[in-house]
Tab-separated table of C-alpha atoms in Angstrom:
chain	number	residue	atom	x	y	z
P	1	MET	CA	-0.183	0.130	-0.081
P	2	ILE	CA	1.876	3.394	-1.595
P	3	LEU	CA	0.927	6.892	1.158
P	4	SER	CA	-1.301	8.374	-0.220
P	5	GLN	CA	-4.522	11.028	0.740
P	6	GLU	CA	-7.374	8.196	-0.347
P	7	ASN	CA	-5.489	4.878	2.457
P	8	LEU	CA	-4.930	7.246	5.040
P	9	ASN	CA	-8.258	6.071	7.053
P	10	LEU	CA	-6.337	2.435	6.268
P	11	ILE	CA	-2.556	3.093	8.491
P	12	ASN	CA	-2.989	2.635	12.267
P	13	PRO	CA	-2.639	6.084	13.955
P	14	LYS	CA	-1.409	3.648	16.557
P	15	ASN	CA	2.126	3.763	14.685
P	16	VAL	CA	2.625	7.623	12.852
P	17	VAL	CA	0.158	10.209	13.692
P	18	VAL	CA	-2.147	10.967	10.708
P	19	PRO	CA	-2.823	13.997	9.884
P	20	ASP	CA	-7.103	14.984	9.785
P	21	ASP	CA	-9.607	14.512	6.865
P	22	SER	CA	-10.067	18.809	7.625
P	23	ILE	CA	-6.042	20.069	6.428
P	24	PHE	CA	-6.408	19.195	2.998
P	25	GLU	CA	-8.975	22.063	2.798
P	26	LEU	CA	-6.874	23.930	4.587
P	27	PRO	CA	-5.413	27.169	2.478
P	28	GLU	CA	-1.833	27.729	0.163
P	29	LYS	CA	0.002	29.906	2.855
P	30	VAL	CA	2.963	29.418	1.762
P	31	LEU	CA	4.991	29.310	-1.930
P	32	GLN	CA	8.073	27.166	-0.822
P	33	PHE	CA	11.262	26.954	-3.907
P	34	GLY	CA	12.992	24.009	-3.226
P	35	THR	CA	11.618	20.691	-2.568
P	36	GLY	CA	15.120	19.445	-0.333
P	37	VAL	CA	14.387	16.688	2.468
P	38	LEU	CA	16.009	20.365	4.318
P	39	LEU	CA	12.948	21.891	4.071
P	40	ARG	CA	11.032	18.813	4.177
P	41	GLY	CA	11.964	18.354	8.188
P	42	LEU	CA	13.093	21.905	9.292
P	43	PRO	CA	10.342	24.680	7.495
P	44	ASP	CA	8.083	22.539	6.387
P	45	TYR	CA	7.551	20.626	9.834
P	46	PHE	CA	7.016	23.524	12.295
P	47	ILE	CA	3.820	24.830	9.357
P	48	ASP	CA	2.703	21.201	10.463
P	49	LYS	CA	2.505	20.581	13.776
P	50	ALA	CA	0.646	24.259	13.829
P	51	ASN	CA	-1.578	22.893	11.391
P	52	ARG	CA	-2.024	20.045	13.121
P	53	GLN	CA	-3.186	22.099	16.619
P	54	GLY	CA	-4.928	24.570	14.424
P	55	ILE	CA	-2.827	27.038	14.698
P	56	PHE	CA	-1.295	28.839	10.854
P	57	ASN	CA	-3.468	27.067	8.895
P	58	GLY	CA	-2.269	27.055	5.512
P	59	ARG	CA	-0.336	24.663	2.783
P	60	ILE	CA	2.485	24.859	1.348
P	61	ALA	CA	2.644	24.967	-2.796
P	62	VAL	CA	6.404	24.117	-3.348
P	63	VAL	CA	7.567	25.147	-6.812
P	64	LYS	CA	10.384	22.332	-8.295
P	65	SER	CA	13.130	24.014	-10.273
P	66	THR	CA	15.741	22.198	-11.092
P	67	SER	CA	14.684	19.474	-14.049
P	68	GLY	CA	12.511	16.194	-13.572
P	69	SER	CA	8.788	15.632	-12.583
P	70	THR	CA	6.681	15.660	-9.622
P	71	THR	CA	5.741	12.347	-10.064
P	72	GLU	CA	7.481	11.111	-6.982
P	73	PHE	CA	5.034	13.720	-4.323
P	74	ASP	CA	2.030	13.548	-7.069
P	75	SER	CA	1.566	9.899	-6.858
P	76	GLN	CA	1.057	10.253	-2.727
P	77	ASN	CA	-0.676	13.928	-3.145
P	78	SER	CA	2.739	15.486	-1.483
P	79	LEU	CA	2.812	12.917	1.516
P	80	TYR	CA	5.774	11.645	3.218
P	81	THR	CA	6.409	10.509	6.985
P	82	LEU	CA	8.968	11.912	8.766
P	83	CYS	CA	10.753	9.555	11.539
P	84	VAL	CA	12.277	10.993	14.596
P	85	ARG	CA	14.766	9.580	15.257
P	86	GLY	CA	17.654	10.237	18.487
P	87	LEU	CA	18.735	12.251	21.813
P	88	GLU	CA	16.659	15.257	23.582
P	89	ASN	CA	17.898	15.762	26.979
P	90	GLY	CA	19.701	12.549	27.405
P	91	GLN	CA	15.664	10.486	26.717
P	92	PRO	CA	15.459	8.944	23.562
P	93	VAL	CA	12.878	10.071	20.634
P	94	SER	CA	11.312	8.007	18.418
P	95	GLU	CA	8.108	9.560	16.695
P	96	ASN	CA	6.771	9.022	13.172
P	97	ILE	CA	4.382	11.567	10.823
P	98	ILE	CA	3.089	11.520	8.244
P	99	SER	CA	3.719	15.707	6.981
P	100	SER	CA	0.935	17.030	5.733
P	101	ALA	CA	2.720	20.557	4.784
P	102	ILE	CA	2.801	21.167	1.204
P	103	SER	CA	-0.425	21.022	-1.382
P	104	ARG	CA	1.053	20.342	-4.794
P	105	VAL	CA	5.024	20.928	-6.158
P	106	ILE	CA	4.663	22.998	-9.355
P	107	SER	CA	7.729	21.802	-12.478
P	108	ALA	CA	9.078	25.895	-12.562
P	109	GLU	CA	10.292	24.273	-16.543
P	110	GLU	CA	6.013	23.129	-16.882
P	111	ASN	CA	4.114	25.274	-14.790
P	112	TRP	CA	5.004	28.678	-13.904
P	113	ASN	CA	1.822	30.146	-14.883
P	114	GLU	CA	0.751	28.411	-12.301
P	115	VAL	CA	2.902	29.526	-9.767
P	116	LEU	CA	2.249	33.074	-10.504
P	117	THR	CA	-1.269	32.114	-10.786
P	118	ILE	CA	-0.702	31.847	-7.295
P	119	ALA	CA	1.736	35.342	-6.639
P	120	LYS	CA	-1.900	36.538	-6.567
P	121	SER	CA	-3.994	34.554	-4.380
P	122	LYS	CA	-5.079	36.649	-1.631
P	123	ASP	CA	-3.590	33.882	0.967
P	124	LEU	CA	-0.962	33.835	0.152
P	125	LYS	CA	1.688	35.625	2.886
P	126	LEU	CA	5.290	33.471	3.087
P	127	ILE	CA	7.559	32.430	0.734
P	128	VAL	CA	10.818	30.468	1.995
P	129	SER	CA	13.291	29.211	-0.209
P	130	ASN	CA	16.245	26.819	-0.414
P	131	THR	CA	18.028	26.610	-3.480
P	132	THR	CA	21.475	24.931	-1.920
P	133	GLU	CA	24.212	27.862	-1.439
P	134	VAL	CA	24.418	28.925	-5.252
P	135	GLY	CA	21.239	29.964	-5.449
P	136	ILE	CA	20.913	32.850	-4.497
P	137	THR	CA	22.865	34.358	-7.326
P	138	LEU	CA	22.764	37.952	-9.343
P	139	VAL	CA	21.515	36.585	-13.802
P	140	ASN	CA	21.254	40.103	-15.257
P	141	GLU	CA	17.611	39.286	-16.817
P	142	SER	CA	13.927	38.968	-18.438
P	143	ILE	CA	11.805	38.453	-16.136
P	144	THR	CA	9.589	37.869	-18.951
P	145	LEU	CA	11.089	34.185	-19.336
P	146	ASN	CA	9.081	31.002	-18.727
P	147	PRO	CA	10.255	30.236	-16.341
P	148	PRO	CA	12.930	32.721	-15.097
P	149	THR	CA	16.827	31.351	-14.979
P	150	SER	CA	17.988	32.261	-11.682
P	151	PHE	CA	15.844	31.851	-8.461
P	152	PRO	CA	16.355	36.915	-7.412
P	153	ALA	CA	13.599	36.345	-11.117
P	154	LYS	CA	11.721	33.993	-9.651
P	155	VAL	CA	11.531	35.916	-7.135
P	156	LEU	CA	11.581	39.382	-9.025
P	157	ALA	CA	8.330	38.112	-11.460
P	158	VAL	CA	6.802	36.248	-8.103
P	159	LEU	CA	6.582	39.447	-7.199
P	160	TYR	CA	5.776	41.385	-9.897
P	161	GLU	CA	2.462	40.269	-10.545
P	162	ARG	CA	2.101	40.118	-6.871
P	163	PHE	CA	1.865	43.691	-6.789
P	164	LYS	CA	-0.047	44.523	-10.193
P	165	ALA	CA	-3.078	42.380	-9.036
P	166	PHE	CA	-3.028	44.289	-5.740
P	167	ASN	CA	-2.546	47.369	-6.587
P	168	GLY	CA	0.527	48.084	-4.486
P	169	SER	CA	-1.845	47.584	-1.974
P	170	LYS	CA	0.438	47.586	1.731
P	171	GLU	CA	-1.724	44.753	2.749
P	172	SER	CA	-0.160	42.389	-0.180
P	173	GLY	CA	2.934	42.248	0.761
P	174	LEU	CA	5.028	39.248	1.816
P	175	VAL	CA	7.436	37.829	4.142
P	176	ILE	CA	10.133	35.800	2.524
P	177	ILE	CA	12.560	34.049	4.506
P	178	ALA	CA	15.685	32.882	2.179
P	179	THR	CA	17.291	29.029	4.470
P	180	GLU	CA	20.687	29.540	2.225
P	181	LEU	CA	23.469	28.598	4.166
P	182	ILE	CA	25.248	31.768	3.532
P	183	PRO	CA	25.547	34.739	6.389
P	184	ASP	CA	22.579	37.278	5.937
P	185	ASN	CA	20.710	35.247	2.863
P	186	GLY	CA	17.677	37.440	2.881
P	187	ILE	CA	19.626	40.828	2.509
P	188	LYS	CA	21.220	38.918	-0.438
P	189	LEU	CA	18.600	37.654	-1.697
P	190	ALA	CA	16.744	41.076	-1.678
P	191	SER	CA	20.032	43.109	-2.819
P	192	PHE	CA	19.590	41.032	-6.502
P	193	VAL	CA	15.764	41.519	-5.848
P	194	LEU	CA	15.387	45.176	-6.199
P	195	GLN	CA	18.610	45.070	-8.721
P	196	LEU	CA	17.104	42.949	-11.465
P	197	ALA	CA	13.750	45.079	-10.582
P	198	GLN	CA	16.117	48.150	-11.755
P	199	PHE	CA	17.890	45.516	-15.323
P	200	ASN	CA	14.123	44.241	-16.169
P	201	GLN	CA	12.854	48.726	-16.376
P	202	LEU	CA	10.256	47.938	-13.462
P	203	GLU	CA	8.499	51.432	-12.049
P	204	ALA	CA	9.877	53.437	-9.437
P	205	SER	CA	6.139	52.761	-7.610
P	206	PHE	CA	7.158	49.002	-7.366
P	207	ILE	CA	10.284	48.972	-6.273
P	208	ALA	CA	9.140	51.494	-3.847
P	209	TRP	CA	6.274	48.258	-2.460
P	210	VAL	CA	9.058	46.368	-2.417
P	211	VAL	CA	11.724	47.784	-0.109
P	212	SER	CA	7.840	49.030	2.448
P	213	SER	CA	5.449	46.403	1.802
P	214	ASN	CA	8.082	43.308	2.281
P	215	THR	CA	10.069	42.098	4.105
P	216	PHE	CA	12.982	39.701	3.368
P	217	CYS	CA	14.188	37.751	6.321
P	218	ASN	CA	17.688	36.356	7.218
P	219	SER	CA	18.092	33.074	8.845
P	220	LEU	CA	19.699	29.700	9.986
P	221	VAL	CA	18.911	26.745	9.307
P	222	ASP	CA	19.480	23.916	11.286
P	223	ARG	CA	18.708	20.564	12.149
P	224	ILE	CA	19.931	16.799	10.630
P	225	VAL	CA	18.066	15.576	8.093
P	226	PRO	CA	19.600	12.228	6.508
P	227	GLY	CA	16.761	12.015	4.019
P	228	LYS	CA	15.939	8.445	3.121
P	229	PRO	CA	17.600	5.972	5.093
P	230	ASP	CA	19.402	2.719	3.885
P	231	ALA	CA	17.491	0.019	1.780
P	232	ALA	CA	17.294	-2.400	5.498
P	233	THR	CA	16.190	0.392	7.343
P	234	LEU	CA	14.018	2.221	4.935
P	235	ALA	CA	12.649	-1.923	4.446
P	236	ASN	CA	11.929	-2.229	8.031
P	237	LEU	CA	10.535	1.049	8.725
P	238	GLN	CA	7.470	0.049	6.468
P	239	ASP	CA	7.227	-2.575	7.504
P	240	GLU	CA	6.743	-0.809	11.215
P	241	LEU	CA	4.399	1.197	9.722
P	242	GLY	CA	2.406	-0.615	7.154
P	243	TYR	CA	2.651	1.062	4.297
P	244	THR	CA	5.709	2.300	1.339
P	245	ASP	CA	6.182	5.803	0.755
P	246	ASN	CA	9.002	6.596	-1.616
P	247	LEU	CA	9.638	10.782	0.272
P	248	LEU	CA	9.975	8.499	4.047
P	249	SER	CA	12.860	10.967	5.751
P	250	MET	CA	15.468	10.518	8.189
P	251	THR	CA	15.635	13.630	10.628
P	252	GLU	CA	17.292	14.009	14.222
P	253	PRO	CA	15.224	15.359	17.068
P	254	TYR	CA	16.836	18.930	17.344
P	255	ARG	CA	15.448	21.890	15.735
P	256	LEU	CA	15.855	25.082	14.771
P	257	TRP	CA	15.022	27.964	12.759
P	258	ALA	CA	15.949	31.736	13.678
P	259	ILE	CA	14.620	34.438	11.243
P	260	GLU	CA	16.103	37.878	11.739
P	261	GLY	CA	11.898	39.574	12.171
P	262	ASP	CA	9.981	42.161	14.007
P	263	GLU	CA	6.927	41.787	15.739
P	264	LYS	CA	5.434	41.695	12.034
P	265	VAL	CA	6.892	39.427	10.687
P	266	ALA	CA	6.081	37.278	14.330
P	267	SER	CA	2.216	38.386	12.868
P	268	VAL	CA	2.964	36.265	9.420
P	269	LEU	CA	4.815	33.001	11.504
P	270	GLU	CA	1.814	32.062	13.499
P	271	PHE	CA	3.298	28.626	13.824
P	272	ALA	CA	6.213	29.618	15.614
P	273	LYS	CA	4.222	29.863	18.351
P	274	VAL	CA	3.972	25.379	18.813
P	275	ASP	CA	7.654	24.549	18.367
P	276	ALA	CA	11.079	26.399	20.884
P	277	GLY	CA	12.483	25.789	17.548
P	278	VAL	CA	11.473	28.479	15.451
P	279	VAL	CA	13.025	30.989	17.553
P	280	ILE	CA	12.064	35.197	15.613
P	281	ALA	CA	14.748	38.184	16.755
P	282	ASN	CA	15.531	41.535	15.496
P	283	ASP	CA	19.498	39.918	16.157
P	284	ILE	CA	19.871	35.669	14.731
P	285	GLU	CA	23.516	36.800	15.267
P	286	ILE	CA	24.085	33.518	18.887
P	287	TYR	CA	22.764	31.861	16.902
P	288	ARG	CA	24.402	31.725	14.627
P	289	GLU	CA	28.231	31.549	17.189
P	290	LEU	CA	26.605	28.858	18.521
P	291	LYS	CA	26.055	26.809	15.729
P	292	VAL	CA	29.425	27.252	14.371
P	293	ARG	CA	32.004	27.161	16.720
P	294	LEU	CA	29.773	24.661	19.533
P	295	LEU	CA	28.707	22.449	16.986
P	296	ASN	CA	31.077	23.184	13.915
P	297	GLY	CA	33.623	24.215	15.788
P	298	THR	CA	33.554	20.699	17.703
P	299	HIS	CA	32.795	18.879	14.811
P	300	THR	CA	35.916	20.387	12.800
P	301	LEU	CA	38.204	19.771	15.437
P	302	SER	CA	37.359	16.565	16.406
P	303	SER	CA	37.163	15.105	12.460
P	304	GLY	CA	40.794	14.716	12.298
P	305	ILE	CA	41.681	12.923	15.835
P	306	ALA	CA	38.435	10.573	15.718
P	307	PHE	CA	39.775	10.082	12.053
P	308	LEU	CA	43.344	8.882	12.495
P	309	SER	CA	42.396	7.479	15.290
P	310	GLY	CA	40.319	4.317	12.820
P	311	ILE	CA	36.666	6.056	13.881
P	312	ASP	CA	34.022	6.125	11.451
P	313	THR	CA	31.306	7.854	12.195
P	314	VAL	CA	30.559	10.875	15.047
P	315	LYS	CA	28.087	8.504	16.856
P	316	ASN	CA	31.124	5.890	17.661
P	317	ALA	CA	33.161	8.412	18.731
P	318	MET	CA	30.735	8.708	21.240
P	319	THR	CA	31.272	5.634	22.461
P	320	ASN	CA	35.331	5.520	23.248
P	321	ASP	CA	35.815	7.437	26.639
P	322	GLN	CA	39.088	8.690	25.424
P	323	LEU	CA	36.837	10.646	22.345
P	324	LYS	CA	33.829	11.793	24.663
P	325	THR	CA	35.956	13.476	27.485
P	326	TYR	CA	38.344	15.298	25.114
P	327	ILE	CA	34.567	16.524	23.013
P	328	GLU	CA	33.275	17.551	25.990
P	329	ASP	CA	36.337	18.828	27.361
P	330	LEU	CA	37.444	21.376	24.105
P	331	MET	CA	33.768	22.253	24.053
P	332	ALA	CA	33.271	23.514	28.051
P	333	VAL	CA	37.122	24.763	28.678
P	334	GLU	CA	38.374	25.819	25.056
P	335	ILE	CA	35.382	26.812	22.897
P	336	GLY	CA	32.107	27.891	25.472
P	337	PRO	CA	34.200	30.436	26.903
P	338	ALA	CA	36.181	32.045	24.017
P	339	ILE	CA	33.415	32.303	21.293
P	340	PRO	CA	34.176	35.617	19.364
P	341	TYR	CA	30.394	36.975	20.573
P	342	GLU	CA	28.727	37.989	24.372
P	343	VAL	CA	26.990	35.183	24.787
P	344	THR	CA	26.419	33.728	28.684
P	345	GLN	CA	28.323	30.891	30.240
P	346	GLU	CA	24.815	29.345	30.775
P	347	GLN	CA	24.092	29.758	27.643
P	348	ALA	CA	27.057	27.607	25.257
P	349	THR	CA	25.826	25.048	27.937
P	350	VAL	CA	22.479	24.692	26.660
P	351	PHE	CA	23.595	24.629	23.674
P	352	ALA	CA	26.906	22.227	24.088
P	353	ASN	CA	24.147	19.541	25.777
P	354	THR	CA	22.612	19.769	22.597
P	355	VAL	CA	25.436	19.160	20.905
P	356	LYS	CA	26.469	15.754	22.977
P	357	ASP	CA	22.880	14.117	22.293
P	358	ARG	CA	23.700	15.117	18.095
P	359	PHE	CA	26.508	13.821	17.877
P	360	ALA	CA	25.418	10.409	20.144
P	361	ASN	CA	22.402	9.507	17.878
P	362	PRO	CA	22.177	6.569	17.140
P	363	ALA	CA	20.764	7.294	13.835
P	364	ILE	CA	22.490	8.845	12.836
P	365	GLU	CA	25.849	7.882	10.170
P	366	HIS	CA	27.596	10.863	10.315
P	367	LEU	CA	31.240	10.124	8.606
P	368	TRP	CA	34.045	12.093	9.905
P	369	VAL	CA	36.070	11.218	6.940
P	370	ASN	CA	33.115	13.883	5.427
P	371	ILE	CA	33.678	16.132	7.798
P	372	THR	CA	36.785	16.755	6.400
P	373	PHE	CA	35.590	18.335	2.997
P	374	GLN	CA	37.812	21.849	2.940
P	375	TYR	CA	39.664	21.306	5.991
P	376	THR	CA	41.403	23.746	5.510
P	377	MET	CA	38.455	26.517	4.945
P	378	LYS	CA	36.327	25.226	7.231
P	379	MET	CA	40.246	25.671	9.882
P	380	LYS	CA	39.722	29.148	9.669
P	381	ILE	CA	37.244	29.742	9.598
P	382	ARG	CA	35.520	28.276	12.917
P	383	ILE	CA	38.840	27.762	14.535
P	384	LEU	CA	40.825	31.192	14.454
P	385	PRO	CA	38.610	33.105	15.639
P	386	LEU	CA	37.617	31.385	17.899
P	387	LEU	CA	41.640	30.502	18.578
P	388	LEU	CA	42.819	34.527	19.136
P	389	LYS	CA	39.840	35.197	21.521
P	390	TYR	CA	41.139	32.688	23.594
P	391	TYR	CA	45.264	33.954	23.660
P	392	LYS	CA	42.978	37.647	24.339
P	393	LEU	CA	41.103	36.487	27.531
P	394	PHE	CA	43.404	34.037	29.073
P	395	ASN	CA	46.713	34.716	26.754
P	396	LYS	CA	47.558	30.505	26.961
P	397	VAL	CA	47.709	26.912	25.208
P	398	PRO	CA	44.022	26.018	24.656
P	399	GLU	CA	45.958	22.433	24.533
P	400	HIS	CA	43.228	21.333	23.539
P	401	ILE	CA	42.308	23.463	20.572
P	402	ALA	CA	45.634	22.654	19.472
P	403	LEU	CA	45.558	18.847	18.693
P	404	GLY	CA	42.918	19.135	17.172
P	405	PHE	CA	45.597	21.815	15.097
P	406	ALA	CA	47.800	18.932	15.013
P	407	ALA	CA	45.643	16.008	13.481
P	408	TYR	CA	44.166	18.488	10.968
P	409	LEU	CA	48.881	18.798	10.024
P	410	VAL	CA	48.463	15.823	10.433
P	411	PHE	CA	45.541	14.237	7.841
P	412	MET	CA	46.300	16.853	4.826
P	413	LYS	CA	50.108	15.418	4.460
P	414	VAL	CA	49.889	14.325	1.328
P	415	ASP	CA	50.892	10.981	0.341
P	416	HIS	CA	50.751	10.353	-2.948
P	417	ARG	CA	48.633	12.524	-6.792
P	418	GLU	CA	47.225	10.807	-8.984
P	419	GLY	CA	45.960	13.678	-11.786
P	420	SER	CA	43.978	16.540	-9.451
P	421	LYS	CA	43.085	14.531	-6.857
P	422	PHE	CA	45.228	14.111	-2.936
P	423	TYR	CA	45.695	11.794	-0.682
P	424	GLY	CA	46.606	10.489	2.783
P	425	SER	CA	47.864	8.749	4.285
P	426	PHE	CA	48.182	7.137	7.455
P	427	GLN	CA	49.245	3.635	9.110
P	428	GLY	CA	47.442	1.813	6.145
P	429	LEU	CA	44.755	3.963	5.828
P	430	GLU	CA	44.383	5.624	2.551
P	431	TYR	CA	42.312	8.829	2.359
P	432	LEU	CA	41.336	10.801	-0.217
P	433	ILE	CA	41.646	14.299	0.851
P	434	THR	CA	38.833	17.300	-0.288
P	435	ASP	CA	39.965	20.392	0.042
P	436	ASN	CA	40.988	23.210	-2.378
P	437	ASN	CA	44.305	23.932	-0.723
P	438	ALA	CA	45.669	19.964	-1.261
P	439	LYS	CA	47.480	21.229	-3.336
P	440	TYR	CA	49.081	23.498	-1.058
P	441	PHE	CA	50.328	20.837	1.635
P	442	TYR	CA	51.767	18.780	-1.402
P	443	ASP	CA	54.342	21.681	-2.083
P	444	GLN	CA	54.692	22.414	0.926
P	445	LEU	CA	55.196	18.570	1.938
P	446	SER	CA	57.706	18.384	-1.435
P	447	ALA	CA	59.991	21.191	-0.674
P	448	ASN	CA	60.372	20.737	3.698
P	449	VAL	CA	59.411	17.222	3.966
P	450	THR	CA	61.594	16.744	7.845
P	451	ASN	CA	59.842	20.223	8.601
P	452	TYR	CA	56.893	20.603	7.197
P	453	ALA	CA	54.643	21.394	10.260
P	454	THR	CA	56.988	24.084	10.938
P	455	SER	CA	56.301	26.069	7.922
P	456	VAL	CA	52.507	25.174	7.252
P	457	LEU	CA	52.433	26.555	10.969
P	458	ASN	CA	55.314	29.518	10.191
P	459	ASP	CA	53.427	30.796	7.143
P	460	VAL	CA	51.733	34.415	8.062
P	461	ASP	CA	49.614	34.762	4.025
P	462	PHE	CA	48.457	31.275	4.514
P	463	TRP	CA	46.467	31.868	8.049
P	464	GLY	CA	46.276	35.481	7.852
P	465	THR	CA	48.224	36.192	11.079
P	466	ASP	CA	51.373	35.224	12.887
P	467	LEU	CA	50.863	32.266	14.845
P	468	ASN	CA	54.206	32.752	16.454
P	469	LEU	CA	52.618	35.358	18.369
P	470	LEU	CA	50.838	33.847	19.747
P	471	PRO	CA	53.074	32.236	23.148
P	472	GLY	CA	53.549	28.794	23.374
P	473	PHE	CA	50.923	27.832	20.800
P	474	THR	CA	53.146	26.444	17.680
P	475	LYS	CA	55.957	23.890	19.535
P	476	SER	CA	52.944	22.579	21.805
P	477	VAL	CA	50.882	21.858	18.227
P	478	LYS	CA	54.563	20.410	16.351
P	479	GLU	CA	54.109	18.093	20.083
P	480	LYS	CA	50.825	16.911	19.477
P	481	PHE	CA	51.455	16.567	15.447
P	482	ASN	CA	54.944	14.336	16.253
P	483	LYS	CA	53.000	12.363	18.596
P	484	ILE	CA	49.781	11.348	16.206
P	485	VAL	CA	52.762	10.169	13.336
P	486	ALA	CA	54.708	8.388	15.979
P	487	GLY	CA	51.056	6.097	16.328
P	488	GLU	CA	50.482	7.767	19.838
P	489	ILE	CA	46.864	9.647	19.444
P	490	PRO	CA	45.585	8.025	22.750
P	491	GLN	CA	48.951	9.002	24.875
P	492	ALA	CA	48.562	12.760	22.585
P	493	LEU	CA	44.532	12.507	24.627
P	494	GLU	CA	45.193	11.798	27.105
P	495	GLU	CA	48.331	14.423	28.032
P	496	THR	CA	45.782	17.060	25.996
P	497	THR	CA	42.877	16.238	28.920
P	498	SER	CA	44.732	15.939	32.034
P	499	LYS	CA	46.200	19.507	31.073
P	500	ILE	CA	42.196	21.333	31.228
P	501	ASN	CA	43.075	25.219	32.348
P	502	VAL	CA	40.527	25.675	34.828
P	503	LEU	CA	38.996	29.100	34.106
């Protein structure tokens, strides 16, 4: 039996949350650009939850901008199952939810006029997007194309159609929330929309309406939504549920959608009332810093250590006493106090506790080697600001960060290259280095075999700062580097955790 609206009455509600028939009569209040699992597992999750409680009372029309049919959604009446698995406050969570948030999926290539028809609907209140990091790009093009190629041009076309339909009334303005993983995503989208309006020589009254009656919001999304599980897990889940679902997705319990907005925005986003995971605030930078430093920064510093220790996944690292202690102490003693933003100890501790739950999630297969993707960029963006702030506060070596630095240098040692690909090797384990700076490390190692670590650490141009000005740091990193190379990672971990700086 396939999941569909017609078959809902045949599904056992003891195993899954089943939507009420009344939800299918709700109007389309949201136009969503993107069909991906993150949108279905986070914004759409909140809207579905609110609809089930009779609060938001609006469904989502989704625009599929990429090529390919919408058959997978059409055959299931756009219903899909979210299987929530993991830990929350240290306790196991297991929940299955049939989401009825999406009303339909429209192909932009085949049915762009349907999208423009929705633009003229009095029910429409909100545009949400996740078109990947490259989606918010300025392409000077006519918005009369069917459809325009770029996402900002599509948004402009929708807004212009709406402006004409409602004669530029202030009340017809929309809230537009970008969730693409770039800084100031809403601001950048608004900037490109306005530049395209100028390029298309649209009237000044329309441009004034875009600015005064519409609100473009920056936002930050944070939830691991791996999507469809492996075949064996999927088969077991579908046996448990009693139906086939080609759109079934796994997700962790943790959820955060931080939206930069005022009371006007909050009045539109009524679904925020049903879940503390939706945060509407005038400034969301604190949420970005907590995520980038405590979650992403801890991932980055731990990835080389765990991978070189022969541990494959994040969850397996949390069953290793030494690595678990390293991760916990790293967040509590070094990252938390050194976040380059005004964050209280309580805020850092609360967020760090959620990170520990997420790392230990037994249902998520998060490979450490995947976290090393663009390792250098992550070290520079996520870790360097922490390192510099730590020295500014305490003027001493953060031993855990130093160990993470050392593991990074070992991981980046290029053993050989095959064309444009660079490979590392450690104790018989060969791996691909997926980093745009791999050739830099290859050249460094070729020129400085015996002084490789020193050469990289002393490269002011590479780091954009002089690490030798940080008392004791390069010395500590090199000592730890030598231990790792000698196969003494357990000893290095033991020494590091025994040097905890009591703040």
